[in-house]
């Protein structure tokens, strides 16, 4: 079994010390195991300090929760409990490693669904204490912001747009432990409204989209549109000179369009409105335009205060919604206009996973941050449902009252016939 360490040979401690000494002398990379359970995915990743992914495994609950129309915390907790040992064992097998080969256990402890976080936190502490390994507590959103550095050279400081089903924020990443938030959503997150609209449009009743999540279905449907201008969406918060997001107006406008179309065409039961593809395209563009407008303001704010050197002007996008190619292309247009480089976290690492937690553990290990070794330190770590990603600069942005000349993205977006 994976965690049977209590009956080890008496020479184990001596051999363990010799192995650590050998690792120090040979500059052997540290190996970190990461555990993620903040929402509905049970993930485990194993990464070394050179950025190599040695092993990974994940159990997704998406299809299970799809039939309920949203995540049920008690069901999510039960599924985490059922699969976490299996997922970690699978990751270790894929890496051809044992627990004794791991140097530290990194685990998501904030923010997230408390019932889900508890499972990963308790399991991470258990194997850390059982294997006498250091425990590294991880902030889920900070991990998303740093994951890109495992795959590409991105120097501090840089701007990151985190967009997912639970979050939407613009953050400056100064280093592994210093984050500054320029703005966030004051209501819904973009991934949340994409899911809600996809369910309301009954896109899972269309064969092509049956097993897609809401965001994937909206994007795929939008590519089939013939007229993106058929449905009108007002610009959200355009007159506000800040980096705060609001998606509730876009959501309500879309729901109103759906209701009007259903009434006009006498749509009932599982039937789909005739212009569903056009509505998906208009809706997606409204979200994209809002994201671009606020990101442009963040870039111009940073330029105004000279926070990021010219040779490091980089926008990173990460989180589940960063998988959307249409949104990524629009943000690339904004970056090109403002002399920024756009770097997208690889799509498979944009969604929740254990690899990003392991990598955050690596960054902390290298920096000597949050490495808990004693039993009392490890046991005292608590989960947190809500916690800021870092220092809040939203008011600083507002006080500057920057005027931004809007960058027109529509024409450039649709010059590519594949969009």
PDB file of N, CA and C in Angstrom, residues 12 29 37 46 66 70 129 136 145 150 152 179 182 186 207 214 228 234 256 280 284 316 321-322 336 345 382 392 415:
ATOM      1  N   UNK A  12      16.252   2.818   8.284  1.00  0.00           N
ATOM      2  CA  UNK A  12      15.593   3.748   7.352  1.00  0.00           C
ATOM      3  C   UNK A  12      16.027   5.190   7.571  1.00  0.00           C
ATOM      4  N   UNK A  29      17.271  17.605  -8.405  1.00  0.00           N
ATOM      5  CA  UNK A  29      16.097  18.473  -8.233  1.00  0.00           C
ATOM      6  C   UNK A  29      15.162  17.969  -7.141  1.00  0.00           C
ATOM      7  N   UNK A  37      -8.142  20.085  -4.334  1.00  0.00           N
ATOM      8  CA  UNK A  37      -9.535  19.651  -4.117  1.00  0.00           C
ATOM      9  C   UNK A  37     -10.409  20.832  -3.727  1.00  0.00           C
ATOM     10  N   UNK A  46       2.875  15.712  -9.673  1.00  0.00           N
ATOM     11  CA  UNK A  46       4.222  15.576  -9.125  1.00  0.00           C
ATOM     12  C   UNK A  46       5.175  16.289 -10.080  1.00  0.00           C
ATOM     13  N   UNK A  66     -23.319  18.053 -13.655  1.00  0.00           N
ATOM     14  CA  UNK A  66     -24.032  18.658 -14.776  1.00  0.00           C
ATOM     15  C   UNK A  66     -25.538  18.429 -14.680  1.00  0.00           C
ATOM     16  N   UNK A  70     -25.436  22.469 -11.302  1.00  0.00           N
ATOM     17  CA  UNK A  70     -24.451  23.180 -10.484  1.00  0.00           C
ATOM     18  C   UNK A  70     -23.814  22.233  -9.492  1.00  0.00           C
ATOM     19  N   UNK A 129       2.628  14.030   7.480  1.00  0.00           N
ATOM     20  CA  UNK A 129       3.019  13.584   8.821  1.00  0.00           C
ATOM     21  C   UNK A 129       3.449  12.124   8.815  1.00  0.00           C
ATOM     22  N   UNK A 136       3.402  22.179   2.519  1.00  0.00           N
ATOM     23  CA  UNK A 136       3.390  23.534   1.964  1.00  0.00           C
ATOM     24  C   UNK A 136       1.951  23.932   1.641  1.00  0.00           C
ATOM     25  N   UNK A 145      -1.955  31.786 -10.997  1.00  0.00           N
ATOM     26  CA  UNK A 145      -1.188  32.926 -11.502  1.00  0.00           C
ATOM     27  C   UNK A 145       0.264  32.568 -11.796  1.00  0.00           C
ATOM     28  N   UNK A 150       6.125  27.548 -15.082  1.00  0.00           N
ATOM     29  CA  UNK A 150       6.650  26.193 -15.195  1.00  0.00           C
ATOM     30  C   UNK A 150       6.928  25.839 -16.655  1.00  0.00           C
ATOM     31  N   UNK A 152       6.940  28.379 -19.403  1.00  0.00           N
ATOM     32  CA  UNK A 152       7.562  29.434 -20.203  1.00  0.00           C
ATOM     33  C   UNK A 152       8.318  30.394 -19.306  1.00  0.00           C
ATOM     34  N   UNK A 179       1.399  39.616  -4.303  1.00  0.00           N
ATOM     35  CA  UNK A 179       0.406  39.795  -5.360  1.00  0.00           C
ATOM     36  C   UNK A 179      -0.388  41.061  -5.065  1.00  0.00           C
ATOM     37  N   UNK A 182      -5.651  44.583  -8.955  1.00  0.00           N
ATOM     38  CA  UNK A 182      -6.082  45.854  -9.535  1.00  0.00           C
ATOM     39  C   UNK A 182      -7.599  45.929  -9.676  1.00  0.00           C
ATOM     40  N   UNK A 186     -17.429  42.235  -9.339  1.00  0.00           N
ATOM     41  CA  UNK A 186     -18.250  42.626  -8.186  1.00  0.00           C
ATOM     42  C   UNK A 186     -19.491  41.736  -8.064  1.00  0.00           C
ATOM     43  N   UNK A 207     -26.297  17.460 -30.101  1.00  0.00           N
ATOM     44  CA  UNK A 207     -25.328  16.362 -30.099  1.00  0.00           C
ATOM     45  C   UNK A 207     -23.880  16.845 -30.070  1.00  0.00           C
ATOM     46  N   UNK A 214     -20.115  24.438 -20.122  1.00  0.00           N
ATOM     47  CA  UNK A 214     -20.836  25.589 -20.654  1.00  0.00           C
ATOM     48  C   UNK A 214     -19.994  26.481 -21.543  1.00  0.00           C
ATOM     49  N   UNK A 228     -23.201  37.944 -35.869  1.00  0.00           N
ATOM     50  CA  UNK A 228     -22.861  38.244 -34.471  1.00  0.00           C
ATOM     51  C   UNK A 228     -23.594  39.477 -33.957  1.00  0.00           C
ATOM     52  N   UNK A 234     -25.424  45.906 -24.277  1.00  0.00           N
ATOM     53  CA  UNK A 234     -24.786  47.162 -23.918  1.00  0.00           C
ATOM     54  C   UNK A 234     -23.429  46.907 -23.276  1.00  0.00           C
ATOM     55  N   UNK A 256     -32.917  37.714 -21.107  1.00  0.00           N
ATOM     56  CA  UNK A 256     -34.058  38.427 -21.701  1.00  0.00           C
ATOM     57  C   UNK A 256     -34.184  38.087 -23.193  1.00  0.00           C
ATOM     58  N   UNK A 280     -25.270  32.948 -29.100  1.00  0.00           N
ATOM     59  CA  UNK A 280     -24.021  32.530 -28.433  1.00  0.00           C
ATOM     60  C   UNK A 280     -22.863  33.440 -28.855  1.00  0.00           C
ATOM     61  N   UNK A 284     -20.929  35.837 -26.271  1.00  0.00           N
ATOM     62  CA  UNK A 284     -19.489  35.643 -26.076  1.00  0.00           C
ATOM     63  C   UNK A 284     -18.720  36.921 -26.373  1.00  0.00           C
ATOM     64  N   UNK A 316      -0.348  37.607 -18.661  1.00  0.00           N
ATOM     65  CA  UNK A 316      -0.601  36.164 -18.584  1.00  0.00           C
ATOM     66  C   UNK A 316      -2.093  35.963 -18.392  1.00  0.00           C
ATOM     67  N   UNK A 321     -11.570  29.804 -18.116  1.00  0.00           N
ATOM     68  CA  UNK A 321     -12.065  30.586 -19.254  1.00  0.00           C
ATOM     69  C   UNK A 321     -10.922  30.992 -20.190  1.00  0.00           C
ATOM     70  N   UNK A 322      -9.684  30.931 -19.706  1.00  0.00           N
ATOM     71  CA  UNK A 322      -8.532  31.230 -20.557  1.00  0.00           C
ATOM     72  C   UNK A 322      -8.364  30.190 -21.660  1.00  0.00           C
ATOM     73  N   UNK A 336      -1.004  43.577 -28.345  1.00  0.00           N
ATOM     74  CA  UNK A 336      -0.233  44.062 -29.498  1.00  0.00           C
ATOM     75  C   UNK A 336      -0.298  45.583 -29.606  1.00  0.00           C
ATOM     76  N   UNK A 345      -1.394  30.374 -20.197  1.00  0.00           N
ATOM     77  CA  UNK A 345      -1.105  29.098 -19.554  1.00  0.00           C
ATOM     78  C   UNK A 345      -1.629  27.988 -20.462  1.00  0.00           C
ATOM     79  N   UNK A 382      -5.202  25.918   8.668  1.00  0.00           N
ATOM     80  CA  UNK A 382      -6.657  25.854   8.539  1.00  0.00           C
ATOM     81  C   UNK A 382      -7.078  26.201   7.112  1.00  0.00           C
ATOM     82  N   UNK A 392      -4.970  44.879  -2.046  1.00  0.00           N
ATOM     83  CA  UNK A 392      -6.028  45.397  -2.904  1.00  0.00           C
ATOM     84  C   UNK A 392      -5.714  46.832  -3.347  1.00  0.00           C
ATOM     85  N   UNK A 415     -11.298  39.447 -39.060  1.00  0.00           N
ATOM     86  CA  UNK A 415     -10.487  39.350 -40.274  1.00  0.00           C
ATOM     87  C   UNK A 415     -10.048  37.912 -40.489  1.00  0.00           C
TER      88      UNK A 415
END
